[in-house]
mmCIF file of C-alpha atoms in Angstrom:
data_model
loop_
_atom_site.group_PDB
_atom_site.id
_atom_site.type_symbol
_atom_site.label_atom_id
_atom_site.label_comp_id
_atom_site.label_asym_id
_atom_site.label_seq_id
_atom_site.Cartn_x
_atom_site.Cartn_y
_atom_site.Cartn_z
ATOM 1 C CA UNK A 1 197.529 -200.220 111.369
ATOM 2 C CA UNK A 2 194.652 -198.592 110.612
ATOM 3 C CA UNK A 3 194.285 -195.911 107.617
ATOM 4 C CA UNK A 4 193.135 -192.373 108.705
ATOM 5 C CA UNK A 5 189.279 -191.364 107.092
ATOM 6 C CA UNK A 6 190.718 -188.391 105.933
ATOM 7 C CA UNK A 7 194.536 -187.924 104.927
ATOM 8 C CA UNK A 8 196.325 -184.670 103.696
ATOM 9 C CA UNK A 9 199.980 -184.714 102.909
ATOM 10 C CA UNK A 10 201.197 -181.337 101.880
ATOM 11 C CA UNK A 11 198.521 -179.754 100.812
ATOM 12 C CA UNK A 12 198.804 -176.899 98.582
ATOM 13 C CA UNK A 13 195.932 -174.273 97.051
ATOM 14 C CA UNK A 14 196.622 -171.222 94.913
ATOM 15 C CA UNK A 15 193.594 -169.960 93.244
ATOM 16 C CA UNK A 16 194.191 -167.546 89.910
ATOM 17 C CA UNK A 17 191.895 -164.509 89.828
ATOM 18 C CA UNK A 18 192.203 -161.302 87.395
ATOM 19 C CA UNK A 19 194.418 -159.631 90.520
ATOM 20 C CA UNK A 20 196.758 -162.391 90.531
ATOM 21 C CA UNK A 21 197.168 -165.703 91.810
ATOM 22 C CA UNK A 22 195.863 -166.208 95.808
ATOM 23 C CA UNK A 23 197.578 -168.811 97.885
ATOM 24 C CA UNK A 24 195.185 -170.127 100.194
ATOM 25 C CA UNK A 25 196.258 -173.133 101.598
ATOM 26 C CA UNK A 26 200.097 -173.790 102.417
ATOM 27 C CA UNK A 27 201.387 -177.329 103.361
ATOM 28 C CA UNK A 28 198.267 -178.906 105.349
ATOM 29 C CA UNK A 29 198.964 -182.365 106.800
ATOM 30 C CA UNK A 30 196.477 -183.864 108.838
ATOM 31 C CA UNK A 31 195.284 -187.489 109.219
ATOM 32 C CA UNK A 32 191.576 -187.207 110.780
ATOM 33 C CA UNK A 33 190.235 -190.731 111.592
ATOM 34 C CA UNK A 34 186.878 -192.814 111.785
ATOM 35 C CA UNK A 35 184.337 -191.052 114.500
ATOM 36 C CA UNK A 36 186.712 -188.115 114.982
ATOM 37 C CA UNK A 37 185.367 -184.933 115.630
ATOM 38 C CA UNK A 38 187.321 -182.562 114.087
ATOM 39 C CA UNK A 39 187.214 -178.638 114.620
ATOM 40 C CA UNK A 40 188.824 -176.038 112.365
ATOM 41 C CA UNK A 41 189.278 -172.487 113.503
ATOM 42 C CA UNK A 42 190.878 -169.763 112.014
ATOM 43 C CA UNK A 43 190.641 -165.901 111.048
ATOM 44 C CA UNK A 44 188.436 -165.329 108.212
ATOM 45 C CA UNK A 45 189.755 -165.911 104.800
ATOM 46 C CA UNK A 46 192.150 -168.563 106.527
ATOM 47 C CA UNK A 47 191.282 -171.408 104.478
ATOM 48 C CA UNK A 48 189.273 -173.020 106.745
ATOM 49 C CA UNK A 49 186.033 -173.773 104.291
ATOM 50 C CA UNK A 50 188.570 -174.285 101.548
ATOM 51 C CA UNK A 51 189.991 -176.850 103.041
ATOM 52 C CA UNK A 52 186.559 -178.289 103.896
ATOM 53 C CA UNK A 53 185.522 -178.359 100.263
ATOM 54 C CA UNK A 54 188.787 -179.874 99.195
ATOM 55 C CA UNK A 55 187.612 -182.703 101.637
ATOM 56 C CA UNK A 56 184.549 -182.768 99.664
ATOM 57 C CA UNK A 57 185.712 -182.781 95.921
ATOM 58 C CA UNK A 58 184.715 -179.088 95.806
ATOM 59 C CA UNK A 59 187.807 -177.671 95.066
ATOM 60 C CA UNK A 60 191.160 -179.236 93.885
ATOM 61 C CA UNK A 61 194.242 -178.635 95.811
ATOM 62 C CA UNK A 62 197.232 -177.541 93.464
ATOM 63 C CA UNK A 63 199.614 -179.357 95.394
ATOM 64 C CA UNK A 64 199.839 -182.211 98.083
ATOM 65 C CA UNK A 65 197.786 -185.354 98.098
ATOM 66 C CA UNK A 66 194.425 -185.875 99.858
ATOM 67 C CA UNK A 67 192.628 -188.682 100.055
ATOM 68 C CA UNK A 68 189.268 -189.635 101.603
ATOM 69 C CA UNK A 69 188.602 -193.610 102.806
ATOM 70 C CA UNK A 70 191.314 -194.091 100.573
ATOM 71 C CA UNK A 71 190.185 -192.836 97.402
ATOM 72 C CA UNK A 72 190.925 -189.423 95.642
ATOM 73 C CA UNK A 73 188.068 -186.754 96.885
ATOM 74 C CA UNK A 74 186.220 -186.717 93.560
ATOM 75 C CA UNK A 75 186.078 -190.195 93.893
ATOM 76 C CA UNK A 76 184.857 -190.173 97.207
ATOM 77 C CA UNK A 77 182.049 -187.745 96.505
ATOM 78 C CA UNK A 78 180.783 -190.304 93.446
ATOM 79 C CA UNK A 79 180.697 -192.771 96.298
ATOM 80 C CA UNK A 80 177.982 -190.576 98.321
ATOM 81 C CA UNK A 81 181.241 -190.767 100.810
ATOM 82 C CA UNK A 82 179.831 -187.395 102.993
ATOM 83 C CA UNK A 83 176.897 -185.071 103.761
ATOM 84 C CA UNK A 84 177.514 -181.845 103.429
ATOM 85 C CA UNK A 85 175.670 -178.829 105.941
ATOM 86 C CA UNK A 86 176.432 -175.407 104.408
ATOM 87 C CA UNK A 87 176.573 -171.871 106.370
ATOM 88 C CA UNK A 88 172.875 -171.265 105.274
ATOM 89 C CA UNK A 89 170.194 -173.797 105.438
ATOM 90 C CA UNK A 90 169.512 -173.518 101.897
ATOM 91 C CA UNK A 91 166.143 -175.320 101.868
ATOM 92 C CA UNK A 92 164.080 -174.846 99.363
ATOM 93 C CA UNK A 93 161.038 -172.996 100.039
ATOM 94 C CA UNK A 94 158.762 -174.490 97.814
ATOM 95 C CA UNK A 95 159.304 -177.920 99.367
ATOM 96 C CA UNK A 96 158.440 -178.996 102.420
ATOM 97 C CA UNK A 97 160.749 -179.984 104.785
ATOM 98 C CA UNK A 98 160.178 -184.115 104.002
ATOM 99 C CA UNK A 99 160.660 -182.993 100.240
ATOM 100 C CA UNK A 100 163.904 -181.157 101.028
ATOM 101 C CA UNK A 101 165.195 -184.213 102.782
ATOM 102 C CA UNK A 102 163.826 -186.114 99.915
ATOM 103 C CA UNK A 103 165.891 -184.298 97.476
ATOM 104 C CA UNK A 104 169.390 -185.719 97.591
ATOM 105 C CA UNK A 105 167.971 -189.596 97.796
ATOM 106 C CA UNK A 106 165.502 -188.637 94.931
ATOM 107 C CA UNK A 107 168.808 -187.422 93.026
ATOM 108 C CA UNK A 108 170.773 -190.614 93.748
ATOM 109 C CA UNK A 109 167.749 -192.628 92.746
ATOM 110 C CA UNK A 110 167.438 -194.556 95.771
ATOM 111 C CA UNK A 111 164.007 -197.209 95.680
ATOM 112 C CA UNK A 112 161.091 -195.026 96.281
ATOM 113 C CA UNK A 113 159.662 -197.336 98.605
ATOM 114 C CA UNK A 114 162.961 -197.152 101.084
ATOM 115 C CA UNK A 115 162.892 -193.136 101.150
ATOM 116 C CA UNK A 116 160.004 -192.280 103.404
ATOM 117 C CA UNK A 117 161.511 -194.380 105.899
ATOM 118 C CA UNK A 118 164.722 -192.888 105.664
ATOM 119 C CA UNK A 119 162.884 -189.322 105.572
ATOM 120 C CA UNK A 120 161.385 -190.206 109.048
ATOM 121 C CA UNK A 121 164.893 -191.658 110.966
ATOM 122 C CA UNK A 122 166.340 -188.560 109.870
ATOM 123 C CA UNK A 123 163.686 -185.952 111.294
ATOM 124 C CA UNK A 124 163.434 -187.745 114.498
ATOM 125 C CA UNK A 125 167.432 -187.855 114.430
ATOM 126 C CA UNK A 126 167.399 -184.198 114.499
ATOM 127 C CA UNK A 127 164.350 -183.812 116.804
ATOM 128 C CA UNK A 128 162.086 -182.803 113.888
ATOM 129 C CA UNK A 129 159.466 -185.309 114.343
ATOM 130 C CA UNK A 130 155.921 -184.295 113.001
ATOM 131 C CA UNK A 131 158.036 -181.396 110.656
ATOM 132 C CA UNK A 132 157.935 -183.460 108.001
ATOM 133 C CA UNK A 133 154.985 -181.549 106.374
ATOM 134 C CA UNK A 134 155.484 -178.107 107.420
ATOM 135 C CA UNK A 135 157.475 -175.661 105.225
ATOM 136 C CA UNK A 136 161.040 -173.928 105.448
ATOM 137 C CA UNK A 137 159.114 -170.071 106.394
ATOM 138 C CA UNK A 138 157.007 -172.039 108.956
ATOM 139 C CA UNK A 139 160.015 -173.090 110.847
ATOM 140 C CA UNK A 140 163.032 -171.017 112.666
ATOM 141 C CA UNK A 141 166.412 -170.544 111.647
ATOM 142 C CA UNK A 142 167.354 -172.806 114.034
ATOM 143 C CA UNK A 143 164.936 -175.768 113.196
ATOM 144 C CA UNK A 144 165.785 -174.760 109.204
ATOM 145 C CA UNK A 145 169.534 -175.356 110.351
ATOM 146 C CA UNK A 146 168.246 -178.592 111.869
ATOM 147 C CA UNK A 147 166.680 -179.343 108.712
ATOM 148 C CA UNK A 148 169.928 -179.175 106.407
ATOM 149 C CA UNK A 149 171.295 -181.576 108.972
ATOM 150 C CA UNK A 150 168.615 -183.817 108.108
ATOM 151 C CA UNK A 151 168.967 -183.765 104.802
ATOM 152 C CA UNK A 152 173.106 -184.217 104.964
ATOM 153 C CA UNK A 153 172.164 -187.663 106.998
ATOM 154 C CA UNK A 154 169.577 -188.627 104.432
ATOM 155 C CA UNK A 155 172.092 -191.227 102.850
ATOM 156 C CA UNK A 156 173.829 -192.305 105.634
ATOM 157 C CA UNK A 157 177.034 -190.703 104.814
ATOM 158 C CA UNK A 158 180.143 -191.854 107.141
ATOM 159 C CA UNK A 159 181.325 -188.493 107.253
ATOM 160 C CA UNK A 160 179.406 -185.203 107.635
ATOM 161 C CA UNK A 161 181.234 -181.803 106.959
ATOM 162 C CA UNK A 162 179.612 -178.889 108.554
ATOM 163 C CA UNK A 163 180.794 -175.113 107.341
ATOM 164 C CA UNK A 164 179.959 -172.849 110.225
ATOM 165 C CA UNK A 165 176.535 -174.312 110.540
ATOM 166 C CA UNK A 166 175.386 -171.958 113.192
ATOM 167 C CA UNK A 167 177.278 -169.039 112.800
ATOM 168 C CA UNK A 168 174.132 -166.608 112.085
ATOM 169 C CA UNK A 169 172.664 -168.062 115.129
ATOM 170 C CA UNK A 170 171.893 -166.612 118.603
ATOM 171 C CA UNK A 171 173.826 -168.003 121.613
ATOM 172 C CA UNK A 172 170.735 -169.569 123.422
ATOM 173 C CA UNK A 173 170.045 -171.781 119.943
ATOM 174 C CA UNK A 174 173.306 -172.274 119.012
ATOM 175 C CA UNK A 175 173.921 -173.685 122.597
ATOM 176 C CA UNK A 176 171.014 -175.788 121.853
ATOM 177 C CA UNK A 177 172.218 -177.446 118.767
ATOM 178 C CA UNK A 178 175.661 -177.735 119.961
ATOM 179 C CA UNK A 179 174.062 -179.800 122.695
ATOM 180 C CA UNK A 180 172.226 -181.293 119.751
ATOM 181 C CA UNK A 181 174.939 -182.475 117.174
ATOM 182 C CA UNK A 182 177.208 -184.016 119.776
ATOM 183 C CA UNK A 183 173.786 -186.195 120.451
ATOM 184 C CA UNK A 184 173.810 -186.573 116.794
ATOM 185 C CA UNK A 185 177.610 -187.929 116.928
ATOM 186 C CA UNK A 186 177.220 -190.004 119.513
ATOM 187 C CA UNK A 187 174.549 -191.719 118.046
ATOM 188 C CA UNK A 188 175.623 -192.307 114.608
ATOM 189 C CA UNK A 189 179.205 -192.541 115.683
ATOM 190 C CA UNK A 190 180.236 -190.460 112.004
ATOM 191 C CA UNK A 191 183.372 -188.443 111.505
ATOM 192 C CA UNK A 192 182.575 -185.025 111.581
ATOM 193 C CA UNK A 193 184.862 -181.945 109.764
ATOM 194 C CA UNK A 194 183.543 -178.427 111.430
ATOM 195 C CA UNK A 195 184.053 -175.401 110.612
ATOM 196 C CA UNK A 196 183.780 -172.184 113.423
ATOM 197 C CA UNK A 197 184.564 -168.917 114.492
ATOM 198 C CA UNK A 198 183.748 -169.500 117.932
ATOM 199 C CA UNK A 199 186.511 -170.944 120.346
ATOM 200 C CA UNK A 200 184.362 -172.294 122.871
ATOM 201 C CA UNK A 201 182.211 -174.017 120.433
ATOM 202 C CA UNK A 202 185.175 -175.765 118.807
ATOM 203 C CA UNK A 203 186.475 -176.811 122.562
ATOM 204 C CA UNK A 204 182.435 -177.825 123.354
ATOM 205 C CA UNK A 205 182.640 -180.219 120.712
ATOM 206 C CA UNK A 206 185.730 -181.597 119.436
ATOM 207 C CA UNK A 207 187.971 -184.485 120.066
ATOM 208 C CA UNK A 208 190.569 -182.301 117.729
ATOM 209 C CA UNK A 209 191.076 -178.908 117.390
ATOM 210 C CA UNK A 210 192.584 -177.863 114.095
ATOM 211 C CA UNK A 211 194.115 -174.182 114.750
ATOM 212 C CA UNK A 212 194.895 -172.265 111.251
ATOM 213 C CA UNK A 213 196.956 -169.484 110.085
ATOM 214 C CA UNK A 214 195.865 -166.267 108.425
ATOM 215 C CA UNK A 215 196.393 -166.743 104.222
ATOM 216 C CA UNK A 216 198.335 -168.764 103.502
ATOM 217 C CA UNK A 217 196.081 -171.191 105.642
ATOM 218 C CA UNK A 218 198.848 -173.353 107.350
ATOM 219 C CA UNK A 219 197.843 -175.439 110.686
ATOM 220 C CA UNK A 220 199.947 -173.966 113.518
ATOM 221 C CA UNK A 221 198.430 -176.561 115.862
ATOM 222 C CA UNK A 222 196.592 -179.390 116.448
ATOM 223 C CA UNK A 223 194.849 -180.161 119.600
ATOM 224 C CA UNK A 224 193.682 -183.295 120.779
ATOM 225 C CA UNK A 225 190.808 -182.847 123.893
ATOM 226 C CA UNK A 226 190.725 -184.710 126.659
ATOM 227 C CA UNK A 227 187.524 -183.972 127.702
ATOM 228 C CA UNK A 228 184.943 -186.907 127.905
ATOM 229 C CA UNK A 229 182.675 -187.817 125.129
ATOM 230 C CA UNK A 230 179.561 -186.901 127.312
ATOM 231 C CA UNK A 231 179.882 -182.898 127.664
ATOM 232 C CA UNK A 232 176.869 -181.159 129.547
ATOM 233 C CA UNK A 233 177.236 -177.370 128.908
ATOM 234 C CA UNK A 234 178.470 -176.669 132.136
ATOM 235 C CA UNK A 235 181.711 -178.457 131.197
ATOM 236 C CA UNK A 236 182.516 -175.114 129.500
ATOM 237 C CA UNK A 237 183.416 -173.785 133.265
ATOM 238 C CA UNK A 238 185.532 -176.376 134.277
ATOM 239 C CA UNK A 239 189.374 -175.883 134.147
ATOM 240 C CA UNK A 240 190.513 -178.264 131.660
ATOM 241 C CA UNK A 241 188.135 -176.422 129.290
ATOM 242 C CA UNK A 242 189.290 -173.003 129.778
ATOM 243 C CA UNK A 243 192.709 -174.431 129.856
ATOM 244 C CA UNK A 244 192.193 -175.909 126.303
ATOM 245 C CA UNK A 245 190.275 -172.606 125.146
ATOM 246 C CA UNK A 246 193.595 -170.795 126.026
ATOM 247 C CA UNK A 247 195.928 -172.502 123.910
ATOM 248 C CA UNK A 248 193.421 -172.452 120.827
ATOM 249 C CA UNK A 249 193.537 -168.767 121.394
ATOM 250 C CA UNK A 250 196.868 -169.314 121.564
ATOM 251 C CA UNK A 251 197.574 -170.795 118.607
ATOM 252 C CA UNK A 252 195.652 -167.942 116.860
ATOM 253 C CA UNK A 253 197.758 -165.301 118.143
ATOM 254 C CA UNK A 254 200.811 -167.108 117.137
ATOM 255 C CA UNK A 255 199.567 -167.781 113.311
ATOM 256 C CA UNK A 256 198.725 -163.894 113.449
ATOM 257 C CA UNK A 257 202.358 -163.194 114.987
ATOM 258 C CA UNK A 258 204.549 -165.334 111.760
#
């Protein structure tokens, strides 16, 4: 039997500030497993990024166990286990978009020789072909967003997390790069943890559908799609969809209503 990419058992967060301690996550289990693509979806302050960054050895989870390919986050993170593709692009202005991309490899001290290589793959991964030289202010938010993506592949990570990548985005771009990173997925066939507001972007892309709870951030369901693996937009009209968007919204009602 296989072992799951990603497994939490029980997983408990409470956070001490100067008001008091703050439980934010409440007995998560979830096994997500090689080449899933896994949506989280929640009210704000639900724990959905938390729980994302516990994935990543970002935070540590007070109770629970979770473990990533097996190992203990922190471990997995030493291991250059995941990319990680924050809300904001985050790019360094200064750089150009080649030398952001550069940046984590140069960190990691892979051989200089290998790196341009890997620099290129990645930009044409992402569509950015012939960006390579052109700076963060030269390009738009959407191609900047594209950039962060690139540089979250640079290492060839087997699992990408992605916190509301394209939240500050309008819906014509953000259609476009949800068309975009399910091209992505397909080709590099990585697990992918996502973080979103929007319900029909989790549905668009998701083989799982991870629906949380206001704070305490509990999952009150998990949904698995049946939708096929090659999703044109217009698949967003088509009754299974809608039929899965309603019990994600749902399940959000029901975490408001306990």
């Amino acid at each position: 039997m296989k072992k799951p990419v990603i497994d939490a058992q029980g997983v408990d967060l409470t956070f001490q500030t100067n008001d008091g301690p703050v439980h934010a996550l409440k007995d998560v289990n979830l096994q997500i497993d090689k080449g899933e693509f896994v949506s989280f979806i929640g009210p704000s302050g639900c724990g959905k990024t938390t729980f994302l960054r516990c994935i990543a050895g970002l935070e540590t989870p007070t109770g629970g166990t979770l473990t990533v390919n097996g190992l203990t986050p922190e471990e997995a993170r030493k291991s250059r286990a995941y990319g990680y593709v924050f809300q904001a692009a985050g790019l360094y202005p200064w750089r150009t978009i080649a030398g952001n991309i550069r940046l984590p490899l140069e960190i990691m001290d892979f051989p200089k020789p290998d790196i341009p290589a890997r620099v290129e793959k990645v930009l044409d991964l992402v569509d950015l072909k012939g960006f390579g030289k052109k700076y963060p202010w030269q390009l738009s938010g959407g191609m900047q967003q594209r950039a962060s993506i690139a540089r979250a592949l640079a290492f060839d990570a087997e699992i990408l997390l992605m916190d509301e990548p394209f939240g500050a985005l309008d819906e014509i771009v953000r259609d476009k790069l949800n068309e975009e990173v399910l091209k992505l997925w397909a080709a590099t066939n990585k697990t992918i943890g996502f973080v979103t507001h929007s319900i029909p972007e989790a549905v668009y892309l998701s083989t799982k559908i991870v629906v949380m709870s206001p704070r305490p951030g509990r999952i009150t369901d998990v949904i698995e799609s049946p939708l096929p693996k090659e999703r044109p937009l217009e698949i967003r009209d088509s009754e299974e969809f809608i039929k899965i968007a309603h019990r994600v919204r749902e399940g959000l009602r029901a975490g408001h209503a306990e």
